[in-house]
PDB file of C-alpha atoms and ligand atoms in Angstrom:
ATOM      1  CA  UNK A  65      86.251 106.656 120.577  1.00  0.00           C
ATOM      2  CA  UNK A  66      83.873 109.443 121.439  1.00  0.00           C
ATOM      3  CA  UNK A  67      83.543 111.507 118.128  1.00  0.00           C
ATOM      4  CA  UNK A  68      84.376 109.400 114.867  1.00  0.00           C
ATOM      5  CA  UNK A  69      86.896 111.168 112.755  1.00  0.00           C
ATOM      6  CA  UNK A  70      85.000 112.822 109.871  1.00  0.00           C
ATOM      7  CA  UNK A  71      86.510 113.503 106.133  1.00  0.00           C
ATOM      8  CA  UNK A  72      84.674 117.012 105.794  1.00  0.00           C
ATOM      9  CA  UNK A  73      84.110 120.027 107.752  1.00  0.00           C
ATOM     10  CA  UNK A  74      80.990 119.204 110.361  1.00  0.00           C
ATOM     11  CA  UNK A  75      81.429 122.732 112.055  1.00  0.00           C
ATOM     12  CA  UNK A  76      78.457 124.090 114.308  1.00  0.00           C
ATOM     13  CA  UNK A  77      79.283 127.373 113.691  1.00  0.00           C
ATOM     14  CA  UNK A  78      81.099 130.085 110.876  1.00  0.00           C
ATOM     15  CA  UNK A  79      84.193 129.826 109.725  1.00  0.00           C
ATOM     16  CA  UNK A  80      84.882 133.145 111.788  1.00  0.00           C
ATOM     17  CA  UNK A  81      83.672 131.802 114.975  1.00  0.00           C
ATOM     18  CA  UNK A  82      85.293 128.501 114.539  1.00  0.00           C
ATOM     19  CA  UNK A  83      88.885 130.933 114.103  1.00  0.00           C
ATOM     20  CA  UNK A  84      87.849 132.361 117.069  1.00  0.00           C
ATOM     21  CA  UNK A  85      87.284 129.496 119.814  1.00  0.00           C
ATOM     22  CA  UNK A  86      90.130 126.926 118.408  1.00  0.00           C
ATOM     23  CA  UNK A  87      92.682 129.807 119.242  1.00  0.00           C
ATOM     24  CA  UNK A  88      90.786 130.059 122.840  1.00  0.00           C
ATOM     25  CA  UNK A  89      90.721 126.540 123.337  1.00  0.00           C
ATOM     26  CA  UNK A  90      94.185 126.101 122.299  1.00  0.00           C
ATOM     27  CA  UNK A  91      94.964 128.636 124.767  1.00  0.00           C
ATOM     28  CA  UNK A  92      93.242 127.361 127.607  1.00  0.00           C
ATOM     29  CA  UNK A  93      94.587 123.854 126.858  1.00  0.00           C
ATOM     30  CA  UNK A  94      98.344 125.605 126.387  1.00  0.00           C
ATOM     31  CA  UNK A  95      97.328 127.286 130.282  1.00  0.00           C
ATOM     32  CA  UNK A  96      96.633 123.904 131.591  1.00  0.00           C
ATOM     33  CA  UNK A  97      99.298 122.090 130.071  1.00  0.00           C
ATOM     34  CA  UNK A  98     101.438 124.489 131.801  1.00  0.00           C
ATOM     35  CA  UNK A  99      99.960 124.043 134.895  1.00  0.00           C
ATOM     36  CA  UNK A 100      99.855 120.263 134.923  1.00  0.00           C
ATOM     37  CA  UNK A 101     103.431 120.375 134.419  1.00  0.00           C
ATOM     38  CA  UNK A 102     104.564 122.567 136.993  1.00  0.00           C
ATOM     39  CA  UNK A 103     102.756 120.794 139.261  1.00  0.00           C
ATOM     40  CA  UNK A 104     105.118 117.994 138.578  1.00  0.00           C
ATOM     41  CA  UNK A 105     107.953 119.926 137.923  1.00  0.00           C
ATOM     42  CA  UNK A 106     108.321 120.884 134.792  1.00  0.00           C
ATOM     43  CA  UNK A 107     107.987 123.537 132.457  1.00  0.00           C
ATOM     44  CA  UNK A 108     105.619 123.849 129.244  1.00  0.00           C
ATOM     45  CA  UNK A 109     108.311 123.157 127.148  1.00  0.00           C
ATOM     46  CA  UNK A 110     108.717 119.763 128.167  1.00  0.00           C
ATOM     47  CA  UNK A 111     105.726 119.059 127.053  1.00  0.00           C
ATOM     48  CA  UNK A 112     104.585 118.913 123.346  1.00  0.00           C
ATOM     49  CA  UNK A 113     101.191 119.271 122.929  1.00  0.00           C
ATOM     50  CA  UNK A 114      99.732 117.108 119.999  1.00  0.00           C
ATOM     51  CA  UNK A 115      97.006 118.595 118.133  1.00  0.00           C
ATOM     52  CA  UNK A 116      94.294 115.485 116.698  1.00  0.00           C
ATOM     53  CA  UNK A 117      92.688 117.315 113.800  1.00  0.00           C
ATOM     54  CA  UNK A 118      91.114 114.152 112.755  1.00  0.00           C
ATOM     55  CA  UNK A 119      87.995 115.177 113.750  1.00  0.00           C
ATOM     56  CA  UNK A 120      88.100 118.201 110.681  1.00  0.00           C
ATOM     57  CA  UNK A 121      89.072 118.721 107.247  1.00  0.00           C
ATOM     58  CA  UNK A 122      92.450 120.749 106.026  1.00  0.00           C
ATOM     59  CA  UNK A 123      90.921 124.106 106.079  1.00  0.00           C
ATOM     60  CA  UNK A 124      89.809 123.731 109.956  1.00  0.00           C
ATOM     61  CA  UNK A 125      92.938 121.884 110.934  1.00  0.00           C
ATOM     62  CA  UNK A 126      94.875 125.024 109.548  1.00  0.00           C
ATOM     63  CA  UNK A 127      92.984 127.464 111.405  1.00  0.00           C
ATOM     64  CA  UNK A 128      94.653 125.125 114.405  1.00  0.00           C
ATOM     65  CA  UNK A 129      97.940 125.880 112.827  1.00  0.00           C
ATOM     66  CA  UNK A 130      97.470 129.950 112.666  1.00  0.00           C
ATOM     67  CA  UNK A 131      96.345 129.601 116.913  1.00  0.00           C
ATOM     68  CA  UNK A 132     100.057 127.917 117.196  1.00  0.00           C
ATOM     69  CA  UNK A 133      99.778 123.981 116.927  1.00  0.00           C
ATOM     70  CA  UNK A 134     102.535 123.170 114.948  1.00  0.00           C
ATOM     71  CA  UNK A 135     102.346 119.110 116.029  1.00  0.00           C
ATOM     72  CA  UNK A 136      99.495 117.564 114.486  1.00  0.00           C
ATOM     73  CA  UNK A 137      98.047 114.222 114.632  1.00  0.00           C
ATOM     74  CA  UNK A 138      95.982 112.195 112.157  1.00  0.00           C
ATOM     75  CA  UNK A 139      95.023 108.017 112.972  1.00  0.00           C
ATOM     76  CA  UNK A 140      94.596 107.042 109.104  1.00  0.00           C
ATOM     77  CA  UNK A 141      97.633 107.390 107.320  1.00  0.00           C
ATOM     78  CA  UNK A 142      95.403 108.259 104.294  1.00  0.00           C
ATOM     79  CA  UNK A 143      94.306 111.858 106.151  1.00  0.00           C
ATOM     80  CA  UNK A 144      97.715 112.655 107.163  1.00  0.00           C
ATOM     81  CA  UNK A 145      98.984 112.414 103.509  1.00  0.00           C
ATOM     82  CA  UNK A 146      96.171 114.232 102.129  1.00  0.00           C
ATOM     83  CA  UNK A 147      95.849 116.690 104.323  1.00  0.00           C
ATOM     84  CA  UNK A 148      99.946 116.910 104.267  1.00  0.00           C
ATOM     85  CA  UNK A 149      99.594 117.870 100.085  1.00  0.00           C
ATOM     86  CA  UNK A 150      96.785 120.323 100.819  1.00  0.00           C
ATOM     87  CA  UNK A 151      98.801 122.425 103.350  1.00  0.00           C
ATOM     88  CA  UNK A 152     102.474 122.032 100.793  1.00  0.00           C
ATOM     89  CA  UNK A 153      99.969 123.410  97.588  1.00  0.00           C
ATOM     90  CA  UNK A 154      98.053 125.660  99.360  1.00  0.00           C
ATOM     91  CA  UNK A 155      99.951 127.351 102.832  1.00  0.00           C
ATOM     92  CA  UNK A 156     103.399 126.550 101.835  1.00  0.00           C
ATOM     93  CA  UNK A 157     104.445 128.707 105.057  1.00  0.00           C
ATOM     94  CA  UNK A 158     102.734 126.738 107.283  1.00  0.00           C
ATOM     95  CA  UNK A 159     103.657 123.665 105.768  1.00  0.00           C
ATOM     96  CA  UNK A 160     106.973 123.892 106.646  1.00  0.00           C
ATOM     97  CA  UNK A 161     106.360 124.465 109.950  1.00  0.00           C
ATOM     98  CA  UNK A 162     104.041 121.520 110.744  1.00  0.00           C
ATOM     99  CA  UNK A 163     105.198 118.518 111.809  1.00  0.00           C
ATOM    100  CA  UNK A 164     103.126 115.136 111.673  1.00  0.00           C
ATOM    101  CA  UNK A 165     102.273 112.497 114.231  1.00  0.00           C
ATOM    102  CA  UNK A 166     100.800 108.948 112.938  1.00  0.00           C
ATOM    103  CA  UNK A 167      98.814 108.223 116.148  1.00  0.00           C
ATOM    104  CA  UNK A 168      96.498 105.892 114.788  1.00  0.00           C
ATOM    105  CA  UNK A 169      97.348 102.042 113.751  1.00  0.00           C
ATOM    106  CA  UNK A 170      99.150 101.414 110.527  1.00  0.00           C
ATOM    107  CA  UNK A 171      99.541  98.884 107.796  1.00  0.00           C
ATOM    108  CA  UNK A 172     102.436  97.781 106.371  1.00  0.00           C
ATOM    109  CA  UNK A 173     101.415  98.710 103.184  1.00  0.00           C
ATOM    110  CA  UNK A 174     100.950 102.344 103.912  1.00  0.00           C
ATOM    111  CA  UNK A 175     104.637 102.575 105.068  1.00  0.00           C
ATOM    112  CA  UNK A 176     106.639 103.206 102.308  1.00  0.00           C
ATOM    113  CA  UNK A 177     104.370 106.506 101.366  1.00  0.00           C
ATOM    114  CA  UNK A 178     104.204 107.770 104.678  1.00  0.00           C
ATOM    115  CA  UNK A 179     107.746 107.785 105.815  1.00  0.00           C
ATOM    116  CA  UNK A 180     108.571 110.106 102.814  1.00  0.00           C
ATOM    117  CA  UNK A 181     107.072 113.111 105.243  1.00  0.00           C
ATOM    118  CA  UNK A 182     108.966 112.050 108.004  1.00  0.00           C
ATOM    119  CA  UNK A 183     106.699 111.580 110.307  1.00  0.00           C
ATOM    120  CA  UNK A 184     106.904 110.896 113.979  1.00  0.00           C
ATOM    121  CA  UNK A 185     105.056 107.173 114.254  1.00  0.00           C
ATOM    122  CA  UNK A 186     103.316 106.881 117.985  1.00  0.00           C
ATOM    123  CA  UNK A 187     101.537 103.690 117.088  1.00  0.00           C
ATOM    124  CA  UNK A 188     104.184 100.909 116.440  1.00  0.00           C
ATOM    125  CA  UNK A 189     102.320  98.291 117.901  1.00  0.00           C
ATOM    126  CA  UNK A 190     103.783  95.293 116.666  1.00  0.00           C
ATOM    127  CA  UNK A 191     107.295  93.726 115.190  1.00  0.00           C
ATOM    128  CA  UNK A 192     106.595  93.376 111.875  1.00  0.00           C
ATOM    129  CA  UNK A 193     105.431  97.315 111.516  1.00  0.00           C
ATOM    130  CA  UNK A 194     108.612  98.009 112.781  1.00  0.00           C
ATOM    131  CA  UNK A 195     110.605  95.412 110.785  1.00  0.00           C
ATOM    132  CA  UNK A 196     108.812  97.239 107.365  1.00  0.00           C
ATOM    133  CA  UNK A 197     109.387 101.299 108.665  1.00  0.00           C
ATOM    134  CA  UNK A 198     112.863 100.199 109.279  1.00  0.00           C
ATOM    135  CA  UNK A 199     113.261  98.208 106.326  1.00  0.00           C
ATOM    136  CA  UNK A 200     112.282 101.222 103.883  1.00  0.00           C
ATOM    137  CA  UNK A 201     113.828 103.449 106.170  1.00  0.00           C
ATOM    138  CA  UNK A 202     116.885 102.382 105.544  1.00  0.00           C
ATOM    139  CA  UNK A 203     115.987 101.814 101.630  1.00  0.00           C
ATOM    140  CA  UNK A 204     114.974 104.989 101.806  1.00  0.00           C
ATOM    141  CA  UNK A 205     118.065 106.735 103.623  1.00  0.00           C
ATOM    142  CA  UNK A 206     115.644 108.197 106.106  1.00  0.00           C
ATOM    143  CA  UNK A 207     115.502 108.548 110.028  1.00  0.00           C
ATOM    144  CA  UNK A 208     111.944 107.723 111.525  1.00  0.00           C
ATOM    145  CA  UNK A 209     111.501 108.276 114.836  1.00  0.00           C
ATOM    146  CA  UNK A 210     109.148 106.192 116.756  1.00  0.00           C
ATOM    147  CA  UNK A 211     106.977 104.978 119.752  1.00  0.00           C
ATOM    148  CA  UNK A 212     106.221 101.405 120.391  1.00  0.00           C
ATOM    149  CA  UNK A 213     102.294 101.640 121.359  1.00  0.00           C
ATOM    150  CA  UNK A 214     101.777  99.428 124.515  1.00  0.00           C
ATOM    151  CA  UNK A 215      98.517  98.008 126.044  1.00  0.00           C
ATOM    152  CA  UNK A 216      99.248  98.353 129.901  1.00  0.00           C
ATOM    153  CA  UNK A 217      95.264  98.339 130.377  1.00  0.00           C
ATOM    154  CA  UNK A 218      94.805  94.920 130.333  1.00  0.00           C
ATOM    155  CA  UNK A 219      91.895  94.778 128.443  1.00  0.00           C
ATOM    156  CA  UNK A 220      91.674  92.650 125.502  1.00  0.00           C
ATOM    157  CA  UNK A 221      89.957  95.009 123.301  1.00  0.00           C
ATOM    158  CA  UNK A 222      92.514  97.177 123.281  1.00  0.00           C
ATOM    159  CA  UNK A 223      95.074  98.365 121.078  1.00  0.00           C
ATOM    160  CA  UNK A 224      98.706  98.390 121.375  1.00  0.00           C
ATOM    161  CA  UNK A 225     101.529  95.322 122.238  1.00  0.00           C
ATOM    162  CA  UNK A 226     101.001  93.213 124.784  1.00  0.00           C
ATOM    163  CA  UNK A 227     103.218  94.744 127.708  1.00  0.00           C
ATOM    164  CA  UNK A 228     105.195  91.218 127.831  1.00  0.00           C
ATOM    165  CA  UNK A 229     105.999  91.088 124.147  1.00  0.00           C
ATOM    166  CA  UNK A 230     107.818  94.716 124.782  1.00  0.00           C
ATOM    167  CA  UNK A 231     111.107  93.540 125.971  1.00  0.00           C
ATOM    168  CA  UNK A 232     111.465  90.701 123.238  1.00  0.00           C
ATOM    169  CA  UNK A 233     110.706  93.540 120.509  1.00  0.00           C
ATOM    170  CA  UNK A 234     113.611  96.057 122.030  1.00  0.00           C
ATOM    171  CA  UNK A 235     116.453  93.419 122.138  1.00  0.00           C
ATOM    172  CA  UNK A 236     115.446  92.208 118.339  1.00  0.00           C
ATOM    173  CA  UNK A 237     115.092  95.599 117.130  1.00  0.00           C
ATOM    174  CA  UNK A 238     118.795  96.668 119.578  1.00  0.00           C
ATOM    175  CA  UNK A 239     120.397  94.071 117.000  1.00  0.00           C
ATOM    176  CA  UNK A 240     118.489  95.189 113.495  1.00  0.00           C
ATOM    177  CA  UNK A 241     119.726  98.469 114.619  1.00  0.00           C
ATOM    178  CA  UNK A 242     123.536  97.542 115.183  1.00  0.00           C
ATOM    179  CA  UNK A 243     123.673  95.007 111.610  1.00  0.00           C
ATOM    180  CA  UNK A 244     121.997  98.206 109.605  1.00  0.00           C
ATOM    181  CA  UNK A 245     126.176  99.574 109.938  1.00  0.00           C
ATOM    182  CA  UNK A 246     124.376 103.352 110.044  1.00  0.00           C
ATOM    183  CA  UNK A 247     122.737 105.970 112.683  1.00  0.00           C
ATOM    184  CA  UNK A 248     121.672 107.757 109.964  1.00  0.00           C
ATOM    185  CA  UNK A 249     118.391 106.060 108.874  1.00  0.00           C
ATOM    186  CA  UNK A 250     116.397 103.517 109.903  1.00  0.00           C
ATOM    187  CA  UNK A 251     113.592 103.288 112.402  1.00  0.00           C
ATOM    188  CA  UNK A 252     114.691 105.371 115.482  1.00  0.00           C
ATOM    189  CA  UNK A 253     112.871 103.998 118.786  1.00  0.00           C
ATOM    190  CA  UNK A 254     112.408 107.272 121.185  1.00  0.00           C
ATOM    191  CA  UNK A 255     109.910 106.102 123.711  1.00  0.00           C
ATOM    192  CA  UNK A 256     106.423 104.415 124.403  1.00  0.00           C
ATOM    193  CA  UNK A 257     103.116 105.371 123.762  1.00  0.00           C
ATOM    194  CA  UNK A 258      99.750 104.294 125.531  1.00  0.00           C
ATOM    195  CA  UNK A 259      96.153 104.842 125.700  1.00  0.00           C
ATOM    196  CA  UNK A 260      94.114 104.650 128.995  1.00  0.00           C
ATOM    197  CA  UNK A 261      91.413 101.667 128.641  1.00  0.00           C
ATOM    198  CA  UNK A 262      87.984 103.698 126.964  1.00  0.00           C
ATOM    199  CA  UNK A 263      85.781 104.574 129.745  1.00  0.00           C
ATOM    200  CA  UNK A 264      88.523 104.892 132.328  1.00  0.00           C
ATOM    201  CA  UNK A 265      88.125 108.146 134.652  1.00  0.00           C
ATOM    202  CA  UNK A 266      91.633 109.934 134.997  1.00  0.00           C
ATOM    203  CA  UNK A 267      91.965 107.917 138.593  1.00  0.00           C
ATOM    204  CA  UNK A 268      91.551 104.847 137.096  1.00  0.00           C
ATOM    205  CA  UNK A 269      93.917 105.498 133.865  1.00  0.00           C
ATOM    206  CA  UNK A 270      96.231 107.253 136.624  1.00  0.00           C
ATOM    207  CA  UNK A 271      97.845 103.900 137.542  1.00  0.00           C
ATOM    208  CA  UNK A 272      98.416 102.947 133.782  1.00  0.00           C
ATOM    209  CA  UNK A 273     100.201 105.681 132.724  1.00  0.00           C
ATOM    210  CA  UNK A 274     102.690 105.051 135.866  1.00  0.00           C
ATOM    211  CA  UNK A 275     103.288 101.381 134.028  1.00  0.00           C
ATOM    212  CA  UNK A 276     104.002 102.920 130.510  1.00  0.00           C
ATOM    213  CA  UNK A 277     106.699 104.881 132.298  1.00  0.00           C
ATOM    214  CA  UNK A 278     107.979 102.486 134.642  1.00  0.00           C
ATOM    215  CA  UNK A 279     108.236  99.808 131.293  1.00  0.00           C
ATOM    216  CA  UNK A 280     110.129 102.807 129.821  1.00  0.00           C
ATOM    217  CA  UNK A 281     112.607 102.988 132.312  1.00  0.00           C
ATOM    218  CA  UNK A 282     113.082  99.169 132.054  1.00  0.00           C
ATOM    219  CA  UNK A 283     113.762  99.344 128.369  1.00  0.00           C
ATOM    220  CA  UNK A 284     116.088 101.971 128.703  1.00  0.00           C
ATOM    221  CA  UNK A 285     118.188 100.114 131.307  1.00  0.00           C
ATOM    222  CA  UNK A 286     118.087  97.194 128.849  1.00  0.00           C
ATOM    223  CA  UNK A 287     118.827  99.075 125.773  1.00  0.00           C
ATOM    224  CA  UNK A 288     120.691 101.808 126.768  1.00  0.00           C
ATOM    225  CA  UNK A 289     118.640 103.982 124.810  1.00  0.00           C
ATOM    226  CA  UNK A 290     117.430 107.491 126.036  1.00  0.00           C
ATOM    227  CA  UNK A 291     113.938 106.678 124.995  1.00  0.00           C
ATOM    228  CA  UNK A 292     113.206 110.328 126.272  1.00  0.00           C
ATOM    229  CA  UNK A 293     109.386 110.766 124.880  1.00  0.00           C
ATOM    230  CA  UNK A 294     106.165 109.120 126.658  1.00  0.00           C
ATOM    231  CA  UNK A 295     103.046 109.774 124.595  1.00  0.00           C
ATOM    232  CA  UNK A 296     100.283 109.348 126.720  1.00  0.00           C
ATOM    233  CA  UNK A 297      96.881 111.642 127.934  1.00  0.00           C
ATOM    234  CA  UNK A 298      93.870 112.518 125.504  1.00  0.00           C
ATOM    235  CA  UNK A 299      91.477 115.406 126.340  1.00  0.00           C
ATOM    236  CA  UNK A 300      90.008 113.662 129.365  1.00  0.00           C
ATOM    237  CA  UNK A 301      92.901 112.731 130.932  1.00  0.00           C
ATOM    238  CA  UNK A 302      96.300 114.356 129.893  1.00  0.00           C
ATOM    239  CA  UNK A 303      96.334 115.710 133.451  1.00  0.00           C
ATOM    240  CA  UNK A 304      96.991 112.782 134.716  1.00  0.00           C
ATOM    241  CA  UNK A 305      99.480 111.322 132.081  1.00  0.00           C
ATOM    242  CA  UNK A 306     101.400 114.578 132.363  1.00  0.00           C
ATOM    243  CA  UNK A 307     101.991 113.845 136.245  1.00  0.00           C
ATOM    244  CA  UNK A 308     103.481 110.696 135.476  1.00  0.00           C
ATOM    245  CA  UNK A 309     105.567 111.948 133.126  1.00  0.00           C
ATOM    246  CA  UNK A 310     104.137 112.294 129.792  1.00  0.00           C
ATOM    247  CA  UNK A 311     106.373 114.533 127.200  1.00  0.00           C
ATOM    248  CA  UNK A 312     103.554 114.586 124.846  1.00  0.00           C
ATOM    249  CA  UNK A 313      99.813 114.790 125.230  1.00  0.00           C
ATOM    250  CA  UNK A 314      97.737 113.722 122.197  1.00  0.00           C
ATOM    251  CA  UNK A 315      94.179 116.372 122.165  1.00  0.00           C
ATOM    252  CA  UNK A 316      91.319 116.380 119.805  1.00  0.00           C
ATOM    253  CA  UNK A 317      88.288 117.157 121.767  1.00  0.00           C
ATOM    254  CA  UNK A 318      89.189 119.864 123.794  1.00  0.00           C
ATOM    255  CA  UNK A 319      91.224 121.855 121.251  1.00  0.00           C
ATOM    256  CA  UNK A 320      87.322 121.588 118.785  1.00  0.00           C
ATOM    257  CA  UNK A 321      84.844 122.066 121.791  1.00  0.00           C
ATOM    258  CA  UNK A 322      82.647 124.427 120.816  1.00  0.00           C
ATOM    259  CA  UNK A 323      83.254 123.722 116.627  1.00  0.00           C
ATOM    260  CA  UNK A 324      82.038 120.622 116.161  1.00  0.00           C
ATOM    261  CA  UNK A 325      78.839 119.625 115.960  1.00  0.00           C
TER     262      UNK A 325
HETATM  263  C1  PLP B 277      91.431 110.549 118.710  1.00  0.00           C
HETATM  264  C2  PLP B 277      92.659 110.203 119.406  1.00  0.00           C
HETATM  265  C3  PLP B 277      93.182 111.052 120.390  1.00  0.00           C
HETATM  266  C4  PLP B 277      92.490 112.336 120.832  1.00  0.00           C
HETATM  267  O1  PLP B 277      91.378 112.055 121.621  1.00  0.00           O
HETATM  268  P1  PLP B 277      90.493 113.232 122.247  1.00  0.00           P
HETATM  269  O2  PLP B 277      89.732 112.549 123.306  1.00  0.00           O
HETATM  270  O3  PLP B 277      89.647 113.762 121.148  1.00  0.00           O
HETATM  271  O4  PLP B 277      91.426 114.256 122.789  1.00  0.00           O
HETATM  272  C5  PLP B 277      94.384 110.686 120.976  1.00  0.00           C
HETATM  273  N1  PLP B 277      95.046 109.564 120.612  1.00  0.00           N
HETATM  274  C6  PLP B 277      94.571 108.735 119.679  1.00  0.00           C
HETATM  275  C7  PLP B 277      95.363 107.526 119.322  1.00  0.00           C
HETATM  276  C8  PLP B 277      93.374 109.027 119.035  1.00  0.00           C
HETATM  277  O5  PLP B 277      92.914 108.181 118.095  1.00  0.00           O
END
């Protein structure tokens, strides 16, 4: 990753200045969003833009909020929950409006606390995460929606399940689904979620955001699931991802250039 997430505010400017170029950057990014899908035919509101305020602390992420990002997204479950209290004690009005994306890999252990905000889970990247947020789900009589996070780079390195293992996972969790004897709760696949190998240059990550969405369409013909949302393009390359179909973009950098130090 090319900024590590920080617990505190590291801002490079005031407070008032920092208000001032997060609503211009999310803006421009909002303007070329808009762009990048009309250029593949579609309109802005087919595609959610994810704001990743892991990068700052509550107070910055909020002033995110007040420019209009109502999506945001946190990797450690521990930052989305804490950040999640400070907004319901503190900017109960906003609060309600924000809704939170787990993009970053999660235990087990941090599932049964983290489902209670209902979040939407991008990085399900194995079986037995999924086995566990469906398990509480149910115990819990909620509906979680989530990705399964895919590694269609290749590299070893890299996060997500192996694209093979995908299939195996659907049909396994198709049955969990039909025993649970309710729609109602439970873990609620929607799509797939990927990240472009590190280093890649939106030509080269071009290709592997056409496999996330051709896997999709497999799944769905095997499922018969919608499996409507494709979470895939960061700050460097959402362009790209968006032209191959992405419904949400996941953006840190861009949305803090300019803030951070
Ligand atoms: C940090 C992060 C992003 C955002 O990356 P930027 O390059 O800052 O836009 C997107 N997805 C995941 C999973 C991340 O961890």
């Amino acid at each position: 990753m090319a900024v590590e997430p920080v617990g505190f505010p590291q801002i490079a400017c005031t407070p008032h200045e920092a208000r001032a170029r997060i609503k211009e950057n999310w803006s421009r990014v909002c303007d070329e969003v808009s762009l990048a899908a009309a250029q593949s035919g579609r309109s802005f509101g087919e595609v959610r833009v994810v704001g990743v305020s892991k990068y700052v602390d509550a107070e910055i992420t909020n002033l995110l909020v007040e420019a209009g990002c109502h999506d945001l997204g946190e990797n450690r479950p521990q930052a989305l929950m804490q950040k999640a209290k400070w907004f319901e004690s503190t900017q109960a009005e906003q609060a309600s409006k924000i809704r939170w994306h787990q993009i970053g890999h999660l235990q087990r252990n941090k599932v049964r606390r983290l489902i209670g905000l209902q979040p939407l889970i991008h990085s399900v990247d194995s079986e037995r995460v999924l086995e566990e947020i469906h398990r509480e789900a149910l115990a819990q009589s909620l509906l979680v929606e989530v990705l399964i996070e895919v590694n269609v780079s290749g590299e070893e390195a890299k996060t997500g399940l192996p694209a093979e293992q995908t299939s195996g996972l659907f049909e396994r969790h198709a049955t969990r689904v039909a025993s649970a004897g309710t729609q109602d709760a439970g873990a609620r696949v929607t799509g797939l979620m990927a990240m472009a190998g590190w280093g890649t240059d939106p030509q080269a990550a071009q290709p592997q955001f056409s496999r996330l969405r051709e896997l999709r369409d497999q799944m769905r013909g095997q499922t018969g699931w919608e499996l409507p949302e494709l979470s895939m393009g960061m700050s460097g390359d959402y362009q790209a991802a968006i032209a191959e179909g992405a419904t949400m973009v996941r953006i840190g950098s861009s949305l803090f250039r300019g803030v951070l130090k």
